[in-house]
Amino acid sequence: MRKILISPSILNADFAKLGEQCLALQQSGADWIHCDVMDGVFVPNISFGLPVVEGVYKSVDIPLDVHLMIRDPLPYVEKFVNAGAKIVTFHAESQCDGAKVCREIHRLGATCGVSVKPNTPLEKVKDLLEMADMILIMSVEPGFGGQSYIALSTEKIALARKLFPDKLIQVDGGINAHTAAQAVKAGADVLVVGSALLNAADKKGFIAALKALG
């Protein structure tokens, strides 16, 4: 059996109760907490920044999985690691020297993730993905929570698993009980789950069911 990690996204959380909600997710079995940082330029939405990540870090004892959906992540990597990020993921499509960003994340002792948008072929960014510890397959267009899973993402996950058999494969977007099963079968190790988990009456049972897919 393959170990499946669950990284709940807080994008659609109740920010008035964010610390409580993150702690409840940890107590329900979450492995990481996924923080989507958006700048309103790289994606058409602004979410949150360093103070929120710092607050989440103080609320839980599990790793923070920080997803930088920003135009140029390099100047911010160290700041987010200092704020508590243990995993830092940036986009292959960012306007930056991706190799330099990977080296900076590793220099700071964090796990490096590289994210790929739905329309970006893996082969186009293969050299950069080779430098990462984790590959994040976006199964929706990044920017907003609550979107539906893009069916072609399953094939992309399978290709990522074939090309990079020893790397973590994370999937983010439209993950529920049904799409999670497809993603895991294709080769995903890490499931970013947002609305489906936050709206679940039995969060502990939901997380346990997702982990059992492995």
mmCIF file of N, CA and C in Angstrom, residues 15-112:
data_model
loop_
_atom_site.group_PDB
_atom_site.id
_atom_site.type_symbol
_atom_site.label_atom_id
_atom_site.label_comp_id
_atom_site.label_asym_id
_atom_site.label_seq_id
_atom_site.Cartn_x
_atom_site.Cartn_y
_atom_site.Cartn_z
ATOM 1 N N PHE A 15 -12.081 32.575 8.028
ATOM 2 C CA PHE A 15 -10.867 33.203 8.539
ATOM 3 C C PHE A 15 -11.069 33.840 9.912
ATOM 4 N N ALA A 16 -12.300 34.000 10.346
ATOM 5 C CA ALA A 16 -12.547 34.479 11.703
ATOM 6 C C ALA A 16 -12.237 33.393 12.729
ATOM 7 N N LYS A 17 -12.187 32.137 12.255
ATOM 8 C CA LYS A 17 -11.926 30.996 13.141
ATOM 9 C C LYS A 17 -10.801 30.136 12.572
ATOM 10 N N LEU A 18 -9.859 30.752 11.882
ATOM 11 C CA LEU A 18 -8.876 29.988 11.111
ATOM 12 C C LEU A 18 -8.015 29.086 11.989
ATOM 13 N N GLY A 19 -7.521 29.608 13.096
ATOM 14 C CA GLY A 19 -6.685 28.795 13.976
ATOM 15 C C GLY A 19 -7.421 27.576 14.488
ATOM 16 N N GLU A 20 -8.670 27.778 14.913
ATOM 17 C CA GLU A 20 -9.482 26.661 15.410
ATOM 18 C C GLU A 20 -9.723 25.632 14.311
ATOM 19 N N GLN A 21 -10.024 26.110 13.103
ATOM 20 C CA GLN A 21 -10.309 25.189 12.003
ATOM 21 C C GLN A 21 -9.071 24.386 11.624
ATOM 22 N N CYS A 22 -7.918 25.022 11.604
ATOM 23 C CA CYS A 22 -6.688 24.304 11.257
ATOM 24 C C CYS A 22 -6.351 23.256 12.313
ATOM 25 N N LEU A 23 -6.525 23.603 13.576
ATOM 26 C CA LEU A 23 -6.277 22.632 14.644
ATOM 27 C C LEU A 23 -7.249 21.462 14.540
ATOM 28 N N ALA A 24 -8.506 21.756 14.225
ATOM 29 C CA ALA A 24 -9.499 20.689 14.061
ATOM 30 C C ALA A 24 -9.132 19.771 12.899
ATOM 31 N N LEU A 25 -8.595 20.337 11.824
ATOM 32 C CA LEU A 25 -8.159 19.521 10.684
ATOM 33 C C LEU A 25 -6.992 18.627 11.081
ATOM 34 N N GLN A 26 -6.066 19.175 11.856
ATOM 35 C CA GLN A 26 -4.955 18.354 12.347
ATOM 36 C C GLN A 26 -5.487 17.205 13.202
ATOM 37 N N GLN A 27 -6.393 17.510 14.104
ATOM 38 C CA GLN A 27 -6.946 16.488 14.992
ATOM 39 C C GLN A 27 -7.788 15.459 14.244
ATOM 40 N N SER A 28 -8.249 15.833 13.054
ATOM 41 C CA SER A 28 -9.033 14.908 12.232
ATOM 42 C C SER A 28 -8.154 14.015 11.361
ATOM 43 N N GLY A 29 -6.838 14.243 11.397
ATOM 44 C CA GLY A 29 -5.934 13.360 10.672
ATOM 45 C C GLY A 29 -5.184 13.982 9.515
ATOM 46 N N ALA A 30 -5.321 15.290 9.312
ATOM 47 C CA ALA A 30 -4.586 15.940 8.217
ATOM 48 C C ALA A 30 -3.081 15.810 8.444
ATOM 49 N N ASP A 31 -2.345 15.646 7.348
ATOM 50 C CA ASP A 31 -0.891 15.517 7.424
ATOM 51 C C ASP A 31 -0.197 16.864 7.296
ATOM 52 N N TRP A 32 -0.704 17.709 6.420
ATOM 53 C CA TRP A 32 -0.174 19.044 6.184
ATOM 54 C C TRP A 32 -1.351 20.023 6.167
ATOM 55 N N ILE A 33 -1.049 21.318 6.189
ATOM 56 C CA ILE A 33 -2.037 22.365 5.921
ATOM 57 C C ILE A 33 -1.574 23.122 4.674
ATOM 58 N N HIS A 34 -2.458 23.202 3.669
ATOM 59 C CA HIS A 34 -2.121 23.806 2.379
ATOM 60 C C HIS A 34 -2.547 25.274 2.370
ATOM 61 N N CYS A 35 -1.575 26.157 2.182
ATOM 62 C CA CYS A 35 -1.823 27.600 2.191
ATOM 63 C C CYS A 35 -1.610 28.166 0.786
ATOM 64 N N ASP A 36 -2.673 28.630 0.163
ATOM 65 C CA ASP A 36 -2.613 29.177 -1.194
ATOM 66 C C ASP A 36 -2.364 30.680 -1.144
ATOM 67 N N VAL A 37 -1.162 31.087 -1.504
ATOM 68 C CA VAL A 37 -0.791 32.502 -1.501
ATOM 69 C C VAL A 37 -0.928 33.033 -2.926
ATOM 70 N N MET A 38 -1.824 34.006 -3.117
ATOM 71 C CA MET A 38 -2.121 34.542 -4.453
ATOM 72 C C MET A 38 -1.894 36.047 -4.477
ATOM 73 N N ASP A 39 -1.293 36.521 -5.568
ATOM 74 C CA ASP A 39 -0.911 37.936 -5.624
ATOM 75 C C ASP A 39 -1.842 38.816 -6.459
ATOM 76 N N GLY A 40 -2.865 38.234 -7.088
ATOM 77 C CA GLY A 40 -3.757 39.023 -7.929
ATOM 78 C C GLY A 40 -3.160 39.392 -9.269
ATOM 79 N N VAL A 41 -1.948 38.912 -9.552
ATOM 80 C CA VAL A 41 -1.270 39.180 -10.825
ATOM 81 C C VAL A 41 -1.063 37.868 -11.582
ATOM 82 N N PHE A 42 -0.381 36.923 -10.944
ATOM 83 C CA PHE A 42 -0.180 35.610 -11.569
ATOM 84 C C PHE A 42 -1.503 34.870 -11.713
ATOM 85 N N VAL A 43 -2.369 35.057 -10.734
ATOM 86 C CA VAL A 43 -3.738 34.524 -10.787
ATOM 87 C C VAL A 43 -4.699 35.671 -10.488
ATOM 88 N N PRO A 44 -5.952 35.577 -10.958
ATOM 89 C CA PRO A 44 -6.888 36.704 -10.813
ATOM 90 C C PRO A 44 -7.580 36.762 -9.458
ATOM 91 N N ASN A 45 -6.831 36.564 -8.399
ATOM 92 C CA ASN A 45 -7.416 36.611 -7.070
ATOM 93 C C ASN A 45 -6.308 36.963 -6.086
ATOM 94 N N ILE A 46 -6.675 37.618 -4.999
ATOM 95 C CA ILE A 46 -5.752 37.893 -3.903
ATOM 96 C C ILE A 46 -6.252 37.111 -2.698
ATOM 97 N N SER A 47 -5.376 36.337 -2.076
ATOM 98 C CA SER A 47 -5.824 35.521 -0.945
ATOM 99 C C SER A 47 -5.261 36.055 0.366
ATOM 100 N N PHE A 48 -4.054 35.663 0.708
ATOM 101 C CA PHE A 48 -3.452 36.088 1.973
ATOM 102 C C PHE A 48 -1.938 35.982 1.850
ATOM 103 N N GLY A 49 -1.249 36.502 2.865
ATOM 104 C CA GLY A 49 0.206 36.522 2.817
ATOM 105 C C GLY A 49 0.845 36.035 4.095
ATOM 106 N N LEU A 50 1.968 36.643 4.439
ATOM 107 C CA LEU A 50 2.797 36.171 5.548
ATOM 108 C C LEU A 50 2.093 36.137 6.902
ATOM 109 N N PRO A 51 1.316 37.162 7.295
ATOM 110 C CA PRO A 51 0.704 37.112 8.623
ATOM 111 C C PRO A 51 -0.224 35.914 8.827
ATOM 112 N N VAL A 52 -0.955 35.542 7.784
ATOM 113 C CA VAL A 52 -1.856 34.389 7.901
ATOM 114 C C VAL A 52 -1.051 33.103 8.036
ATOM 115 N N VAL A 53 -0.009 32.961 7.230
ATOM 116 C CA VAL A 53 0.838 31.764 7.326
ATOM 117 C C VAL A 53 1.472 31.674 8.712
ATOM 118 N N GLU A 54 1.946 32.792 9.234
ATOM 119 C CA GLU A 54 2.512 32.810 10.585
ATOM 120 C C GLU A 54 1.475 32.386 11.620
ATOM 121 N N GLY A 55 0.240 32.861 11.449
ATOM 122 C CA GLY A 55 -0.826 32.506 12.376
ATOM 123 C C GLY A 55 -1.164 31.028 12.335
ATOM 124 N N VAL A 56 -1.224 30.470 11.130
ATOM 125 C CA VAL A 56 -1.502 29.036 10.991
ATOM 126 C C VAL A 56 -0.380 28.223 11.622
ATOM 127 N N TYR A 57 0.859 28.650 11.410
ATOM 128 C CA TYR A 57 2.019 27.946 11.966
ATOM 129 C C TYR A 57 1.921 27.839 13.489
ATOM 130 N N LYS A 58 1.423 28.893 14.122
ATOM 131 C CA LYS A 58 1.292 28.898 15.584
ATOM 132 C C LYS A 58 0.131 28.035 16.067
ATOM 133 N N SER A 59 -0.771 27.677 15.146
ATOM 134 C CA SER A 59 -1.997 26.970 15.526
ATOM 135 C C SER A 59 -1.883 25.456 15.454
ATOM 136 N N VAL A 60 -0.906 24.949 14.682
ATOM 137 C CA VAL A 60 -0.833 23.504 14.435
ATOM 138 C C VAL A 60 0.590 22.981 14.620
ATOM 139 N N ASP A 61 0.705 21.662 14.686
ATOM 140 C CA ASP A 61 2.004 21.007 14.833
ATOM 141 C C ASP A 61 2.372 20.187 13.602
ATOM 142 N N ILE A 62 1.636 20.366 12.513
ATOM 143 C CA ILE A 62 1.916 19.636 11.277
ATOM 144 C C ILE A 62 2.509 20.602 10.251
ATOM 145 N N PRO A 63 3.217 20.083 9.243
ATOM 146 C CA PRO A 63 3.896 20.963 8.284
ATOM 147 C C PRO A 63 2.944 21.860 7.495
ATOM 148 N N LEU A 64 3.412 23.064 7.222
ATOM 149 C CA LEU A 64 2.676 23.980 6.355
ATOM 150 C C LEU A 64 3.173 23.813 4.925
ATOM 151 N N ASP A 65 2.220 23.597 4.033
ATOM 152 C CA ASP A 65 2.438 23.330 2.611
ATOM 153 C C ASP A 65 2.030 24.607 1.877
ATOM 154 N N VAL A 66 3.009 25.477 1.602
ATOM 155 C CA VAL A 66 2.708 26.811 1.075
ATOM 156 C C VAL A 66 2.863 26.821 -0.443
ATOM 157 N N HIS A 67 1.774 27.165 -1.117
ATOM 158 C CA HIS A 67 1.688 27.163 -2.582
ATOM 159 C C HIS A 67 1.716 28.617 -3.049
ATOM 160 N N LEU A 68 2.835 29.030 -3.636
ATOM 161 C CA LEU A 68 3.015 30.420 -4.058
ATOM 162 C C LEU A 68 2.511 30.613 -5.484
ATOM 163 N N MET A 69 1.303 31.141 -5.596
ATOM 164 C CA MET A 69 0.743 31.483 -6.905
ATOM 165 C C MET A 69 1.021 32.960 -7.146
ATOM 166 N N ILE A 70 2.303 33.254 -7.321
ATOM 167 C CA ILE A 70 2.731 34.641 -7.465
ATOM 168 C C ILE A 70 3.691 34.762 -8.649
ATOM 169 N N ARG A 71 3.773 35.963 -9.197
ATOM 170 C CA ARG A 71 4.522 36.172 -10.440
ATOM 171 C C ARG A 71 6.009 35.868 -10.283
ATOM 172 N N ASP A 72 6.612 36.385 -9.207
ATOM 173 C CA ASP A 72 8.042 36.147 -8.984
ATOM 174 C C ASP A 72 8.244 35.674 -7.546
ATOM 175 N N PRO A 73 8.342 34.368 -7.334
ATOM 176 C CA PRO A 73 8.417 33.842 -5.970
ATOM 177 C C PRO A 73 9.764 34.035 -5.281
ATOM 178 N N LEU A 74 10.839 34.224 -6.035
ATOM 179 C CA LEU A 74 12.178 34.204 -5.446
ATOM 180 C C LEU A 74 12.349 35.151 -4.257
ATOM 181 N N PRO A 75 11.898 36.414 -4.330
ATOM 182 C CA PRO A 75 12.108 37.316 -3.194
ATOM 183 C C PRO A 75 11.327 36.921 -1.939
ATOM 184 N N TYR A 76 10.371 36.005 -2.077
ATOM 185 C CA TYR A 76 9.488 35.679 -0.960
ATOM 186 C C TYR A 76 9.759 34.320 -0.331
ATOM 187 N N VAL A 77 10.598 33.508 -0.957
ATOM 188 C CA VAL A 77 10.809 32.147 -0.453
ATOM 189 C C VAL A 77 11.300 32.158 0.989
ATOM 190 N N GLU A 78 12.350 32.908 1.260
ATOM 191 C CA GLU A 78 12.910 32.921 2.613
ATOM 192 C C GLU A 78 11.911 33.468 3.624
ATOM 193 N N LYS A 79 11.136 34.466 3.226
ATOM 194 C CA LYS A 79 10.148 35.043 4.139
ATOM 195 C C LYS A 79 9.099 34.011 4.535
ATOM 196 N N PHE A 80 8.650 33.206 3.573
ATOM 197 C CA PHE A 80 7.629 32.213 3.898
ATOM 198 C C PHE A 80 8.206 31.041 4.682
ATOM 199 N N VAL A 81 9.451 30.680 4.417
ATOM 200 C CA VAL A 81 10.087 29.643 5.238
ATOM 201 C C VAL A 81 10.229 30.146 6.672
ATOM 202 N N ASN A 82 10.629 31.389 6.836
ATOM 203 C CA ASN A 82 10.743 31.970 8.179
ATOM 204 C C ASN A 82 9.386 32.073 8.865
ATOM 205 N N ALA A 83 8.321 32.196 8.070
ATOM 206 C CA ALA A 83 6.962 32.268 8.624
ATOM 207 C C ALA A 83 6.437 30.897 9.033
ATOM 208 N N GLY A 84 7.139 29.833 8.616
ATOM 209 C CA GLY A 84 6.732 28.496 9.046
ATOM 210 C C GLY A 84 6.553 27.469 7.953
ATOM 211 N N ALA A 85 6.756 27.848 6.695
ATOM 212 C CA ALA A 85 6.563 26.893 5.600
ATOM 213 C C ALA A 85 7.615 25.791 5.646
ATOM 214 N N LYS A 86 7.152 24.544 5.580
ATOM 215 C CA LYS A 86 8.062 23.397 5.484
ATOM 216 C C LYS A 86 8.134 22.886 4.046
ATOM 217 N N ILE A 87 7.059 23.100 3.299
ATOM 218 C CA ILE A 87 7.015 22.768 1.877
ATOM 219 C C ILE A 87 6.698 24.066 1.144
ATOM 220 N N VAL A 88 7.507 24.411 0.151
ATOM 221 C CA VAL A 88 7.258 25.618 -0.643
ATOM 222 C C VAL A 88 7.132 25.203 -2.103
ATOM 223 N N THR A 89 5.974 25.490 -2.675
ATOM 224 C CA THR A 89 5.706 25.152 -4.073
ATOM 225 C C THR A 89 5.507 26.435 -4.866
ATOM 226 N N PHE A 90 6.152 26.502 -6.026
ATOM 227 C CA PHE A 90 5.957 27.638 -6.925
ATOM 228 C C PHE A 90 5.600 27.104 -8.303
ATOM 229 N N HIS A 91 5.158 27.985 -9.181
ATOM 230 C CA HIS A 91 4.688 27.558 -10.496
ATOM 231 C C HIS A 91 5.791 27.554 -11.543
ATOM 232 N N ALA A 92 5.779 26.507 -12.357
ATOM 233 C CA ALA A 92 6.702 26.432 -13.490
ATOM 234 C C ALA A 92 6.487 27.608 -14.439
ATOM 235 N N GLU A 93 5.277 28.151 -14.445
ATOM 236 C CA GLU A 93 4.928 29.251 -15.348
ATOM 237 C C GLU A 93 5.265 30.634 -14.782
ATOM 238 N N SER A 94 5.787 30.681 -13.554
ATOM 239 C CA SER A 94 6.146 31.964 -12.943
ATOM 240 C C SER A 94 7.228 32.668 -13.753
ATOM 241 N N GLN A 95 7.262 33.989 -13.631
ATOM 242 C CA GLN A 95 8.270 34.785 -14.338
ATOM 243 C C GLN A 95 9.527 34.880 -13.473
ATOM 244 N N CYS A 96 10.276 33.786 -13.451
ATOM 245 C CA CYS A 96 11.451 33.723 -12.591
ATOM 246 C C CYS A 96 12.416 32.674 -13.137
ATOM 247 N N ASP A 97 13.593 32.631 -12.552
ATOM 248 C CA ASP A 97 14.554 31.570 -12.836
ATOM 249 C C ASP A 97 14.193 30.404 -11.923
ATOM 250 N N GLY A 98 13.470 29.439 -12.467
ATOM 251 C CA GLY A 98 12.965 28.343 -11.650
ATOM 252 C C GLY A 98 14.054 27.545 -10.968
ATOM 253 N N ALA A 99 15.164 27.337 -11.656
ATOM 254 C CA ALA A 99 16.269 26.587 -11.059
ATOM 255 C C ALA A 99 16.800 27.313 -9.823
ATOM 256 N N LYS A 100 16.875 28.635 -9.909
ATOM 257 C CA LYS A 100 17.356 29.433 -8.779
ATOM 258 C C LYS A 100 16.375 29.340 -7.601
ATOM 259 N N VAL A 101 15.072 29.335 -7.899
ATOM 260 C CA VAL A 101 14.070 29.214 -6.837
ATOM 261 C C VAL A 101 14.197 27.854 -6.149
ATOM 262 N N CYS A 102 14.350 26.790 -6.928
ATOM 263 C CA CYS A 102 14.529 25.451 -6.346
ATOM 264 C C CYS A 102 15.744 25.418 -5.425
ATOM 265 N N ARG A 103 16.845 25.982 -5.891
ATOM 266 C CA ARG A 103 18.065 25.984 -5.073
ATOM 267 C C ARG A 103 17.869 26.768 -3.782
ATOM 268 N N GLU A 104 17.139 27.881 -3.862
ATOM 269 C CA GLU A 104 16.891 28.697 -2.670
ATOM 270 C C GLU A 104 16.030 27.943 -1.661
ATOM 271 N N ILE A 105 14.999 27.265 -2.135
ATOM 272 C CA ILE A 105 14.139 26.480 -1.237
ATOM 273 C C ILE A 105 14.960 25.401 -0.543
ATOM 274 N N HIS A 106 15.796 24.707 -1.298
ATOM 275 C CA HIS A 106 16.631 23.656 -0.710
ATOM 276 C C HIS A 106 17.675 24.240 0.241
ATOM 277 N N ARG A 107 18.232 25.388 -0.103
ATOM 278 C CA ARG A 107 19.226 26.036 0.772
ATOM 279 C C ARG A 107 18.643 26.318 2.146
ATOM 280 N N LEU A 108 17.362 26.652 2.165
ATOM 281 C CA LEU A 108 16.682 26.996 3.414
ATOM 282 C C LEU A 108 16.174 25.768 4.165
ATOM 283 N N GLY A 109 16.412 24.583 3.596
ATOM 284 C CA GLY A 109 16.034 23.355 4.280
ATOM 285 C C GLY A 109 14.590 22.944 4.113
ATOM 286 N N ALA A 110 13.895 23.539 3.161
ATOM 287 C CA ALA A 110 12.487 23.207 2.924
ATOM 288 C C ALA A 110 12.362 22.221 1.765
ATOM 289 N N THR A 111 11.207 21.586 1.692
ATOM 290 C CA THR A 111 10.873 20.715 0.571
ATOM 291 C C THR A 111 10.426 21.577 -0.599
ATOM 292 N N CYS A 112 10.938 21.278 -1.790
ATOM 293 C CA CYS A 112 10.630 22.083 -2.977
ATOM 294 C C CYS A 112 9.569 21.410 -3.834
#
